[in-house]
Coordinates of C-alpha atoms in Angstrom, one line a residue:
Chain A
X1 CA 49.2 36.5 -27.5
X2 CA 52.1 38.6 -28.8
X3 CA 52.4 36.1 -31.6
X4 CA 48.9 36.6 -32.7
X5 CA 49.6 40.4 -33.0
X6 CA 52.8 39.7 -35.1
X7 CA 50.9 37.6 -37.7
X8 CA 48.4 40.4 -37.8
X9 CA 51.0 42.8 -38.8
X10 CA 52.5 40.4 -41.1
X11 CA 49.3 39.9 -43.0
X12 CA 48.8 43.8 -43.3
X13 CA 52.6 44.0 -44.7
X14 CA 52.0 41.2 -47.0
X15 CA 48.6 42.6 -48.2
X16 CA 50.2 45.6 -49.3
X17 CA 52.8 43.6 -51.2
X18 CA 49.9 42.1 -53.1
X19 CA 49.1 45.6 -54.7
X20 CA 52.6 45.8 -56.2
X21 CA 52.7 44.8 -59.8
X22 CA 54.4 41.6 -60.2
X23 CA 57.5 41.4 -62.4
X24 CA 55.9 38.4 -64.4
X25 CA 52.4 40.2 -64.9
X26 CA 53.9 42.9 -66.6
X27 CA 55.9 40.6 -68.8
X28 CA 54.9 40.3 -72.6
X29 CA 56.2 37.3 -74.9
X30 CA 59.2 39.0 -75.9
X31 CA 60.3 41.5 -73.1
X32 CA 62.3 39.7 -70.4
X33 CA 61.6 40.4 -66.8
X34 CA 65.0 40.8 -66.2
X35 CA 65.4 44.2 -68.0
X36 CA 62.6 45.6 -66.2
X37 CA 63.8 44.9 -62.7
X38 CA 67.5 45.4 -63.2
X39 CA 67.2 49.0 -64.0
X40 CA 65.3 51.7 -62.2
X41 CA 62.0 52.6 -64.0
X42 CA 62.5 56.3 -63.1
X43 CA 65.5 57.6 -64.9
X44 CA 66.8 59.2 -61.6
X45 CA 70.5 58.6 -60.6
X46 CA 71.2 55.6 -58.5
X47 CA 72.0 56.2 -54.8
X48 CA 75.2 55.1 -53.3
X49 CA 75.5 52.0 -50.9
X50 CA 76.2 54.2 -47.9
X51 CA 72.7 55.8 -48.2
X52 CA 71.0 52.5 -47.6
X53 CA 69.0 52.9 -44.4
X54 CA 69.4 51.0 -41.3
X55 CA 71.5 50.6 -38.2
X56 CA 74.9 49.7 -39.2
X57 CA 77.3 52.4 -37.9
X58 CA 77.7 50.9 -34.5
X59 CA 77.9 47.3 -34.4
X60 CA 78.7 46.9 -30.7
X61 CA 75.9 49.1 -29.7
X62 CA 73.6 47.1 -32.0
X63 CA 74.7 43.9 -30.5
X64 CA 73.8 45.2 -26.9
X65 CA 70.5 46.3 -28.3
X66 CA 70.0 43.0 -29.8
X67 CA 70.7 41.2 -26.7
X68 CA 68.4 43.3 -24.7
X69 CA 65.6 42.6 -27.1
X70 CA 66.2 38.9 -26.6
X71 CA 67.2 39.0 -30.3
X72 CA 67.8 35.3 -30.8
X73 CA 64.2 34.5 -30.2
X74 CA 62.7 37.5 -31.7
X75 CA 64.4 37.6 -35.0
X76 CA 61.3 37.7 -36.9
X77 CA 59.7 40.5 -34.9
X78 CA 62.8 42.5 -35.2
X79 CA 62.8 42.0 -39.1
X80 CA 59.3 43.2 -39.4
X81 CA 60.0 46.1 -37.4
X82 CA 62.9 47.1 -39.3
X83 CA 61.1 46.6 -42.6
X84 CA 58.4 48.8 -41.2
X85 CA 60.9 51.5 -40.1
X86 CA 63.3 51.7 -43.0
X87 CA 61.6 50.3 -45.9
X88 CA 62.0 47.4 -48.4
X89 CA 65.7 47.6 -48.2
X90 CA 68.0 47.9 -45.0
X91 CA 71.4 47.5 -43.9
X92 CA 72.4 46.0 -40.5
X93 CA 75.5 45.3 -38.5
X94 CA 75.3 43.2 -35.3
X95 CA 78.6 42.3 -33.8
X96 CA 80.6 41.2 -36.7
X97 CA 77.6 40.0 -38.8
X98 CA 76.9 42.5 -41.5
X99 CA 74.1 42.2 -44.2
X100 CA 71.7 44.1 -46.4
X101 CA 68.2 43.0 -46.0
X102 CA 65.6 42.8 -48.9
X103 CA 62.1 41.7 -48.8
X104 CA 60.2 42.1 -52.1
X105 CA 60.1 39.1 -54.4
X106 CA 61.5 41.3 -57.6
X107 CA 64.4 42.3 -55.5
X108 CA 65.0 38.9 -54.7
X109 CA 64.9 38.1 -58.4
X110 CA 67.6 40.7 -59.0
X111 CA 69.6 39.3 -56.1
X112 CA 69.7 35.7 -57.4
X113 CA 70.4 36.8 -61.0
X114 CA 73.8 38.0 -59.7
X115 CA 74.6 35.0 -57.7
X116 CA 77.0 33.7 -60.4
X117 CA 77.8 30.1 -61.2
X118 CA 79.0 29.1 -57.9
X119 CA 76.4 30.8 -55.3
X120 CA 78.0 31.8 -52.2
X121 CA 75.8 31.4 -49.0
X122 CA 76.4 32.7 -45.6
X123 CA 79.3 31.5 -43.8
X124 CA 78.4 30.0 -40.6
X125 CA 81.6 30.7 -38.7
X126 CA 80.9 28.5 -35.8
X127 CA 80.4 25.6 -38.2
X128 CA 83.5 26.0 -40.3
X129 CA 85.5 26.7 -37.1
X130 CA 84.5 23.3 -35.7
X131 CA 85.8 21.7 -38.8
X132 CA 89.1 23.8 -38.9
X133 CA 89.6 22.9 -35.2
X134 CA 89.2 19.2 -35.6
X135 CA 90.5 19.1 -39.3
X136 CA 87.6 17.8 -40.9
X137 CA 86.5 18.5 -44.5
X138 CA 83.7 20.9 -45.3
X139 CA 80.6 19.2 -46.7
X140 CA 78.3 20.5 -49.4
X141 CA 76.8 22.8 -47.0
X142 CA 79.9 24.9 -46.4
X143 CA 81.9 24.5 -49.3
X144 CA 82.2 27.2 -52.1
X145 CA 83.4 27.7 -55.6
X146 CA 84.2 24.8 -58.0
X147 CA 84.5 22.3 -55.2
X148 CA 81.2 23.0 -54.0
X149 CA 79.8 22.8 -57.6
X150 CA 81.4 19.4 -58.3
X151 CA 80.2 17.8 -55.0
X152 CA 76.7 19.2 -55.4
X153 CA 76.4 17.8 -59.1
X154 CA 77.3 14.4 -57.8
X155 CA 74.9 14.7 -54.9
X156 CA 72.1 16.0 -57.1
X157 CA 72.2 12.7 -59.1
X158 CA 71.8 10.4 -55.9
X159 CA 69.5 12.8 -53.7
X160 CA 67.4 15.1 -56.0
X161 CA 66.9 13.6 -59.2
X162 CA 63.7 12.3 -60.0
X163 CA 65.3 9.2 -61.1
X164 CA 66.4 8.2 -57.5
X165 CA 63.3 9.4 -55.6
X166 CA 61.6 6.1 -56.3
X167 CA 64.3 4.3 -54.0
X168 CA 63.3 6.8 -51.0
X169 CA 59.6 5.9 -51.1
X170 CA 59.6 2.4 -49.6
X171 CA 62.0 3.2 -46.7
X172 CA 60.0 6.5 -46.1
X173 CA 56.7 4.6 -46.2
X174 CA 58.1 2.2 -43.7
X175 CA 58.9 5.0 -41.2
X176 CA 55.7 6.6 -41.6
X177 CA 53.7 3.7 -41.0
X178 CA 55.7 3.3 -37.8
X179 CA 55.2 6.7 -36.8
X180 CA 51.3 6.5 -37.2
X181 CA 51.2 3.2 -35.4
X182 CA 53.0 4.7 -32.5
X183 CA 50.5 7.7 -32.5
X184 CA 47.7 5.2 -32.2
X185 CA 49.5 3.3 -29.5
X186 CA 49.8 6.3 -27.4
X187 CA 46.1 7.3 -27.8
X188 CA 45.3 4.0 -26.8
X189 CA 47.4 3.7 -23.9
X190 CA 46.3 7.0 -22.3
X191 CA 42.8 5.4 -21.7
X192 CA 41.2 8.8 -22.5
X193 CA 41.1 8.2 -26.3
X194 CA 43.3 11.1 -26.9
X195 CA 47.0 12.0 -26.5
X196 CA 48.6 15.2 -25.4
X197 CA 52.2 15.5 -26.1
X198 CA 55.0 18.0 -27.3
X199 CA 54.6 17.0 -30.8
X200 CA 57.6 18.7 -31.7
X201 CA 59.8 16.1 -30.0
X202 CA 58.0 13.3 -31.6
X203 CA 58.3 15.0 -35.2
X204 CA 62.0 15.5 -34.4
X205 CA 62.5 11.8 -33.7
X206 CA 60.5 10.9 -36.8
X207 CA 62.4 13.5 -39.2
X208 CA 65.8 12.0 -37.8
X209 CA 64.7 8.5 -38.5
X210 CA 63.5 9.1 -41.9
X211 CA 66.6 11.2 -43.0
X212 CA 68.8 8.3 -41.4
X213 CA 67.0 5.6 -43.5
X214 CA 67.5 7.3 -46.7
X215 CA 71.1 8.2 -46.0
X216 CA 72.1 4.8 -44.2
X217 CA 69.5 2.3 -45.3
X218 CA 69.0 1.4 -41.9
X219 CA 67.0 2.4 -39.0
X220 CA 67.8 3.8 -35.8
X221 CA 64.9 2.9 -33.9
X222 CA 63.9 6.3 -32.7
X223 CA 60.2 5.6 -32.7
X224 CA 60.2 2.7 -30.4
X225 CA 59.6 3.3 -26.6
X226 CA 63.0 2.5 -25.5
X227 CA 65.3 4.8 -27.4
X228 CA 69.2 3.4 -27.8
X229 CA 71.2 5.7 -25.6
X230 CA 73.6 6.5 -28.4
X231 CA 70.7 7.6 -30.4
X232 CA 69.3 9.9 -27.7
X233 CA 72.9 11.4 -27.3
X234 CA 72.7 12.0 -31.2
X235 CA 69.5 13.8 -30.8
X236 CA 70.9 15.9 -27.9
X237 CA 73.9 16.9 -29.8
X238 CA 71.8 18.3 -32.8
X239 CA 69.7 20.3 -30.4
X240 CA 72.7 21.7 -28.6
X241 CA 74.7 22.2 -31.8
X242 CA 71.8 24.5 -33.2
X243 CA 71.2 26.3 -29.8
X244 CA 74.9 27.4 -29.5
X245 CA 75.0 28.4 -33.2
X246 CA 72.8 31.3 -32.7
X247 CA 74.9 33.5 -30.3
X248 CA 78.1 32.7 -32.6
X249 CA 76.4 34.4 -35.6
X250 CA 77.0 37.6 -34.0
X251 CA 80.1 37.0 -31.9
X252 CA 83.5 35.5 -33.5
X253 CA 84.0 32.1 -32.5
X254 CA 87.7 32.7 -32.5
X255 CA 87.1 35.1 -29.7
X256 CA 85.1 32.8 -27.8
X257 CA 87.5 29.9 -28.2
X258 CA 90.4 32.2 -26.8
X259 CA 88.4 33.0 -23.8
X260 CA 87.6 29.3 -23.3
X261 CA 83.9 30.2 -23.3
X262 CA 81.5 27.4 -22.5
X263 CA 79.3 28.2 -25.6
X264 CA 82.3 27.2 -27.7
X265 CA 83.2 24.1 -25.9
X266 CA 79.5 22.8 -26.0
X267 CA 79.7 23.7 -29.7
X268 CA 82.5 21.5 -30.2
X269 CA 81.1 18.7 -28.1
X270 CA 77.8 18.8 -30.0
X271 CA 79.4 18.4 -33.3
X272 CA 81.8 15.9 -32.0
X273 CA 78.8 13.7 -31.1
X274 CA 77.2 14.1 -34.5
X275 CA 80.1 13.3 -36.5
X276 CA 80.8 10.3 -34.1
X277 CA 77.4 9.0 -35.0
X278 CA 77.8 9.4 -38.8
X279 CA 81.3 7.6 -38.3
X280 CA 79.7 4.8 -36.8
X281 CA 76.9 4.3 -39.5
X282 CA 79.6 4.7 -42.2
X283 CA 81.7 2.0 -40.8
X284 CA 78.5 -0.3 -40.6
X285 CA 77.9 0.4 -44.3
X286 CA 81.6 -0.4 -45.1
X287 CA 81.4 -3.6 -43.3
X288 CA 78.1 -4.7 -45.1
X289 CA 79.3 -3.8 -48.5
X290 CA 82.4 -5.8 -48.0
X291 CA 80.6 -8.8 -46.8
X292 CA 77.7 -8.8 -49.4
X293 CA 77.8 -6.1 -52.0
X294 CA 74.4 -5.9 -54.0
X295 CA 73.0 -8.1 -51.4
X296 CA 69.1 -8.7 -51.8
X297 CA 68.6 -6.0 -54.2
X298 CA 67.3 -3.5 -51.7
X299 CA 68.2 0.1 -52.0
X300 CA 71.2 0.7 -49.7
X301 CA 70.8 4.3 -49.0
X302 CA 72.6 7.3 -50.2
X303 CA 75.9 6.8 -48.5
X304 CA 76.2 3.4 -49.9
X305 CA 75.4 4.6 -53.4
X306 CA 78.1 7.3 -53.2
X307 CA 80.7 4.9 -51.8
X308 CA 80.0 2.5 -54.6
X309 CA 79.9 5.2 -57.3
X310 CA 83.5 6.4 -56.2
X311 CA 83.3 9.8 -57.8
X312 CA 84.1 11.6 -54.4
X313 CA 86.6 11.0 -51.8
X314 CA 85.6 9.2 -48.6
X315 CA 86.2 12.4 -46.4
X316 CA 84.0 14.4 -48.8
X317 CA 81.2 11.7 -48.6
X318 CA 81.3 11.7 -44.8
X319 CA 81.4 15.5 -44.7
X320 CA 78.3 15.9 -47.0
X321 CA 76.3 12.9 -45.5
X322 CA 76.8 14.4 -41.9
X323 CA 75.6 17.9 -43.1
X324 CA 72.7 16.5 -45.0
X325 CA 71.7 14.5 -41.9
X326 CA 72.1 17.6 -39.7
X327 CA 70.3 19.7 -42.0
X328 CA 67.2 17.0 -42.5
X329 CA 65.8 17.2 -39.2
X330 CA 64.7 20.5 -37.8
X331 CA 63.5 21.7 -41.3
X332 CA 61.3 18.6 -41.8
X333 CA 59.9 18.5 -38.1
X334 CA 59.1 22.1 -37.8
X335 CA 57.4 22.3 -41.2
X336 CA 55.4 19.2 -40.4
X337 CA 54.4 20.8 -37.0
X338 CA 53.2 24.0 -38.8
X339 CA 51.4 22.1 -41.4
X340 CA 49.5 20.1 -38.7
X341 CA 48.7 23.2 -37.1
X342 CA 47.3 24.9 -40.0
X343 CA 45.3 21.8 -40.9
X344 CA 43.9 21.6 -37.5
X345 CA 42.6 25.2 -38.1
X346 CA 41.0 24.2 -41.4
X347 CA 39.3 20.9 -40.8
X348 CA 37.4 21.3 -44.2
X349 CA 40.7 21.0 -45.9
X350 CA 41.5 17.9 -44.0
X351 CA 38.8 16.2 -45.2
X352 CA 39.4 17.3 -48.8
X353 CA 43.0 16.0 -48.7
X354 CA 42.0 13.0 -46.9
X355 CA 39.6 12.3 -49.7
X356 CA 42.2 13.2 -52.5
X357 CA 44.9 10.7 -50.8
X358 CA 42.2 7.9 -50.7
X359 CA 41.3 8.3 -54.3
X360 CA 44.9 8.6 -55.2
X361 CA 45.7 5.2 -53.4
X362 CA 42.7 3.5 -55.2
X363 CA 43.6 4.8 -58.5
X364 CA 47.2 4.1 -58.3
X365 CA 46.7 0.5 -57.1
X366 CA 49.4 0.4 -54.5
X367 CA 52.1 2.1 -56.6
X368 CA 53.2 4.6 -54.0
X369 CA 55.5 6.6 -56.4
X370 CA 52.4 6.9 -58.8
X371 CA 50.3 7.9 -55.9
X372 CA 52.6 10.6 -55.1
X373 CA 52.0 12.2 -58.4
X374 CA 48.2 12.3 -57.9
X375 CA 47.8 14.5 -54.8
X376 CA 48.2 18.2 -55.9
X377 CA 46.2 19.5 -52.9
X378 CA 48.4 17.9 -50.5
X379 CA 51.3 19.2 -52.3
X380 CA 49.8 22.7 -52.3
X381 CA 48.9 22.6 -48.7
X382 CA 52.5 21.8 -47.9
X383 CA 53.8 24.8 -50.2
X384 CA 51.4 27.1 -48.5
X385 CA 52.8 26.1 -45.3
X386 CA 56.1 26.9 -46.3
X387 CA 54.8 30.2 -47.6
X388 CA 53.3 31.2 -44.3
X389 CA 56.0 29.7 -42.1
X390 CA 59.1 29.5 -44.2
X391 CA 61.5 27.0 -42.7
X392 CA 64.8 29.3 -42.6
X393 CA 65.0 32.7 -41.4
X394 CA 66.7 34.0 -44.7
X395 CA 68.5 33.1 -47.9
X396 CA 71.9 34.7 -48.2
X397 CA 74.1 35.6 -51.2
X398 CA 77.3 37.2 -51.6
X399 CA 77.0 38.9 -55.1
X400 CA 79.5 38.4 -57.7
X401 CA 78.6 41.7 -59.6
X402 CA 77.4 45.0 -59.0
X403 CA 73.6 45.3 -58.8
X404 CA 71.0 47.9 -58.1
X405 CA 68.0 47.2 -55.7
X406 CA 65.5 49.9 -54.9
X407 CA 67.6 52.3 -56.6
X408 CA 70.7 51.9 -54.4
X409 CA 73.8 50.5 -56.0
X410 CA 75.1 47.5 -54.2
X411 CA 78.9 46.6 -55.0
X412 CA 79.9 43.1 -55.6
X413 CA 80.9 41.2 -52.6
X414 CA 78.3 42.5 -50.2
X415 CA 76.1 39.9 -48.5
X416 CA 72.4 40.2 -49.1
X417 CA 69.6 38.4 -47.2
X418 CA 66.1 38.3 -48.6
X419 CA 64.0 37.7 -45.4
X420 CA 61.9 34.7 -45.7
X421 CA 59.9 35.1 -42.4
X422 CA 57.6 37.9 -44.1
X423 CA 57.6 37.3 -47.8
X424 CA 55.3 35.8 -50.3
X425 CA 57.5 33.8 -52.7
X426 CA 58.4 30.2 -52.4
X427 CA 62.3 29.7 -52.6
X428 CA 64.2 26.6 -53.4
X429 CA 65.1 25.2 -50.1
X430 CA 67.1 22.2 -49.4
X431 CA 67.1 18.4 -50.4
X432 CA 64.9 17.7 -47.4
X433 CA 62.1 19.5 -49.1
X434 CA 61.5 16.3 -50.9
X435 CA 61.3 14.3 -47.7
X436 CA 58.6 16.4 -46.5
X437 CA 56.2 15.5 -49.4
X438 CA 57.1 11.8 -48.8
X439 CA 56.8 11.9 -45.2
X440 CA 53.7 13.8 -44.9
X441 CA 52.0 11.8 -47.6
X442 CA 52.9 8.6 -45.8
X443 CA 51.3 10.2 -42.4
X444 CA 48.1 11.1 -43.9
X445 CA 47.8 8.1 -46.1
X446 CA 46.8 6.2 -43.2
X447 CA 43.0 6.0 -42.0
X448 CA 42.1 9.3 -40.6
X449 CA 43.8 10.9 -37.6
X450 CA 40.4 12.6 -36.7
X451 CA 38.9 9.3 -35.2
X452 CA 42.0 9.0 -33.0
X453 CA 40.6 11.9 -30.8
X454 CA 42.2 15.4 -30.3
X455 CA 45.8 15.7 -30.8
X456 CA 46.9 18.7 -28.5
X457 CA 50.2 20.4 -28.6
X458 CA 52.1 20.7 -25.6
X459 CA 52.8 24.3 -24.5
Chain B
X1 CA 64.9 9.9 -124.9
X2 CA 63.6 9.9 -121.6
X3 CA 62.9 6.4 -119.9
X4 CA 60.2 6.6 -117.2
X5 CA 61.1 3.3 -115.7
X6 CA 64.9 4.2 -115.1
X7 CA 63.8 7.6 -113.4
X8 CA 61.6 5.8 -111.3
X9 CA 64.1 3.2 -110.5
X10 CA 66.6 5.9 -109.5
X11 CA 64.2 7.7 -107.5
X12 CA 63.4 4.5 -105.5
X13 CA 67.2 3.8 -105.1
X14 CA 67.9 7.1 -103.8
X15 CA 65.1 7.0 -101.5
X16 CA 66.3 3.4 -100.1
X17 CA 69.7 4.8 -99.6
X18 CA 68.3 7.9 -97.6
X19 CA 66.5 5.4 -95.3
X20 CA 69.4 3.3 -94.8
X21 CA 71.4 6.3 -93.8
X22 CA 68.7 7.4 -91.4
X23 CA 68.6 4.1 -89.8
X24 CA 72.2 3.6 -89.4
X25 CA 73.0 6.9 -87.6
X26 CA 69.6 7.6 -85.7
X27 CA 67.1 10.1 -86.9
X28 CA 68.5 13.5 -87.0
X29 CA 66.2 16.3 -86.0
X30 CA 67.0 20.0 -87.0
X31 CA 66.7 22.4 -84.4
X32 CA 67.4 26.1 -84.3
X33 CA 68.8 27.4 -81.0
X34 CA 68.6 31.4 -80.4
X35 CA 71.1 32.4 -77.6
X36 CA 70.7 35.3 -75.1
X37 CA 72.2 37.7 -77.7
X38 CA 69.9 36.7 -80.4
X39 CA 72.5 34.6 -82.1
X40 CA 71.0 31.6 -83.9
X41 CA 72.5 28.0 -84.2
X42 CA 71.3 25.5 -86.3
X43 CA 72.1 21.7 -85.4
X44 CA 71.1 18.3 -86.0
X45 CA 70.0 16.6 -82.8
X46 CA 69.6 12.7 -82.6
X47 CA 66.0 11.6 -81.9
X48 CA 65.4 10.6 -78.2
X49 CA 68.1 13.0 -76.8
X50 CA 67.2 15.9 -74.5
X51 CA 67.6 19.3 -75.7
X52 CA 70.1 19.8 -72.8
X53 CA 72.1 17.0 -74.3
X54 CA 72.0 18.7 -77.5
X55 CA 73.4 22.0 -76.3
X56 CA 76.1 20.2 -74.3
X57 CA 77.0 17.9 -77.3
X58 CA 77.3 20.6 -79.9
X59 CA 78.8 22.9 -77.5
X60 CA 76.3 25.8 -78.1
X61 CA 77.1 29.3 -76.9
X62 CA 74.4 29.7 -74.3
X63 CA 75.5 31.1 -71.0
X64 CA 75.2 29.0 -67.9
X65 CA 73.0 26.3 -69.5
X66 CA 72.3 23.1 -67.7
X67 CA 74.0 23.9 -64.5
X68 CA 72.3 21.0 -62.5
X69 CA 73.1 18.7 -65.4
X70 CA 69.4 17.7 -65.7
X71 CA 68.5 16.8 -62.2
X72 CA 65.7 19.2 -61.9
X73 CA 67.6 21.3 -59.4
X74 CA 67.8 24.6 -61.4
X75 CA 66.3 26.4 -64.1
X76 CA 68.9 27.3 -66.2
X77 CA 68.0 25.2 -69.3
X78 CA 64.9 27.3 -69.7
X79 CA 63.9 27.4 -73.3
X80 CA 61.0 29.2 -75.0
X81 CA 59.0 27.3 -77.7
X82 CA 56.9 28.2 -80.8
X83 CA 53.2 27.7 -79.5
X84 CA 52.4 25.0 -82.1
X85 CA 55.3 22.9 -80.8
X86 CA 54.7 23.6 -77.1
X87 CA 51.1 22.5 -77.2
X88 CA 52.1 19.2 -78.6
X89 CA 55.0 18.6 -75.8
X90 CA 54.5 15.9 -73.0
X91 CA 52.9 17.2 -69.9
X92 CA 55.2 18.6 -67.0
X93 CA 55.7 16.7 -63.9
X94 CA 55.4 18.7 -60.7
X95 CA 59.1 19.0 -60.3
X96 CA 59.7 20.6 -63.4
X97 CA 56.7 23.0 -62.8
X98 CA 58.3 24.0 -59.5
X99 CA 61.5 24.6 -61.0
X100 CA 60.2 26.5 -64.3
X101 CA 58.2 28.8 -61.8
X102 CA 61.8 30.3 -60.6
X103 CA 62.9 30.9 -64.2
X104 CA 63.7 34.5 -65.3
X105 CA 61.8 35.6 -68.3
X106 CA 59.3 32.9 -68.1
X107 CA 56.7 32.6 -70.8
X108 CA 53.5 30.8 -71.6
X109 CA 55.6 28.4 -73.8
X110 CA 58.5 28.0 -71.6
X111 CA 59.9 24.5 -70.8
X112 CA 63.0 23.0 -69.2
X113 CA 65.1 21.8 -71.9
X114 CA 66.3 19.0 -69.8
X115 CA 62.8 17.4 -69.8
X116 CA 62.2 17.7 -73.4
X117 CA 63.2 14.6 -75.7
X118 CA 63.7 15.4 -79.2
X119 CA 61.2 13.8 -81.8
X120 CA 60.9 13.7 -85.5
X121 CA 57.9 15.9 -85.6
X122 CA 60.1 18.6 -84.0
X123 CA 62.1 19.0 -87.1
X124 CA 62.9 22.6 -88.2
X125 CA 61.6 24.2 -84.6
X126 CA 63.2 27.0 -83.2
X127 CA 63.9 27.3 -79.4
X128 CA 65.3 30.4 -77.8
X129 CA 66.4 31.5 -74.3
X130 CA 65.1 34.9 -72.8
X131 CA 67.0 37.8 -74.4
X132 CA 69.2 39.9 -72.3
X133 CA 69.5 43.4 -73.4
X134 CA 72.7 44.8 -71.9
X135 CA 72.0 48.3 -70.8
X136 CA 75.3 50.0 -69.4
X137 CA 73.1 53.0 -68.3
X138 CA 72.5 51.7 -64.9
X139 CA 76.2 50.8 -64.1
X140 CA 77.6 53.9 -65.3
X141 CA 75.3 55.8 -62.9
X142 CA 76.4 53.8 -60.3
X143 CA 80.1 54.5 -61.1
X144 CA 79.4 58.3 -60.9
X145 CA 77.5 58.1 -57.6
X146 CA 80.1 56.2 -55.6

């Protein structure tokens, strides 16, 4: 019930935001929005950084309070509380994590304008510590500067560019069909014409199967009744990795490593498992490429394409592929879960989307790529889900130049964090955003789920 | 005395030469670019190239243009068109709309340069990036209040 009251407060907060003039709506043909938002409208003096409200003076006390409030599981509530207490900008310091948090879209625009040519994201020390410990390279998620840009540009061409998206469609379609078949089978087997399950677990497997087939061109077999123990171990490792990451955002991993803390050891084991799985897949691809390059014209997956392209070192490719794989699971599965939940609350919308997809299937005459261009309501539903339930807690930037937000001066180098949990605008997220479209379209393109009886979520 | 046949012959020869020149080097389209400081550069773009290609090839001074190199992963090649030109451009795909939505200084005649292919009918058009008015006032105040 507490969660319902939270969304009540969120809606209240958001509705006041709607009354604020949007930077874009004030914009005429020749006056850029940048000028309006960069400099304060009232000509009052800009206030110094140290006057930004928030609890940032005693980081250890804050850490203790955070722990008492079960902070790791309540971050979204704490954020709403803080914005209500301090206003649209506040500074926080918990343990060794420090950040300035903002929430207004206009302020986020100022922030991203100051990110520079090599946007510097939050440094997740737990993850970089693992790689330093095992002497492995950083991938595109953790790299910075020119190295990041160089890798990112090459990966863009193989993963994001509209030209290559057609390659993924048949692979994702296959996984989608298998998932839906599995759902029907489960419903049939229950004998009650319905299936009650922890859908998050099923969607997790679905997301992992999807991202793997795109990256490796091969199925892991996660949608079968019997799952390969290695594959299961891989899933467990991803879960453990995320679970052990949260506390280490606030406590220095180096300290935990010195103390020989269990959380550090678990984190190492988890990443070891993830990297081992990637290594196995990479070796398989290598073997296949050597035996039969360009065999049967089938798209071989992102990894094989990168290896054949030969523009990045093998270690760089491995590092980025592993990070893409780890990053492509929770994001997809949780968004799908939220989308299904929202659709369950809006059965009329379900019918409309279903009709749209069926019409698109007919009009596109079996061309799935074409079909995906003809489903604006489906895409709108996914975007709306992401607006209501952003997949990440926040987006962070270390700014490269001084900026002014909410009339406070913020010097270059400070980490800023626009909170996504309670904000209106849609940010650019990660590569996996595309996967969500494809996967979900596949799920819904099958004959209607409603006749299969109710799908109840587990607790 | 003026011989009409000779002048017609000369005109036709000249015309034929121009046509041959056009075919051998690919149709060139004149495009005027106005950068963030209001500086104008006029260049000839080969028909079929994108406006991003043009900026890169001609090394035009537009800050941070085309960061993602045409993969629809950013909005740094944002260009503002004249309305008459904008109305005749090919419609946007969803991915371009999504990226354009996040561009600074968005207008009703904005497009992403990497998605616009130059055609003969665009000859003489002007495209511009959002103007940035450098105002030191804010920064000076910030300095004094540190």
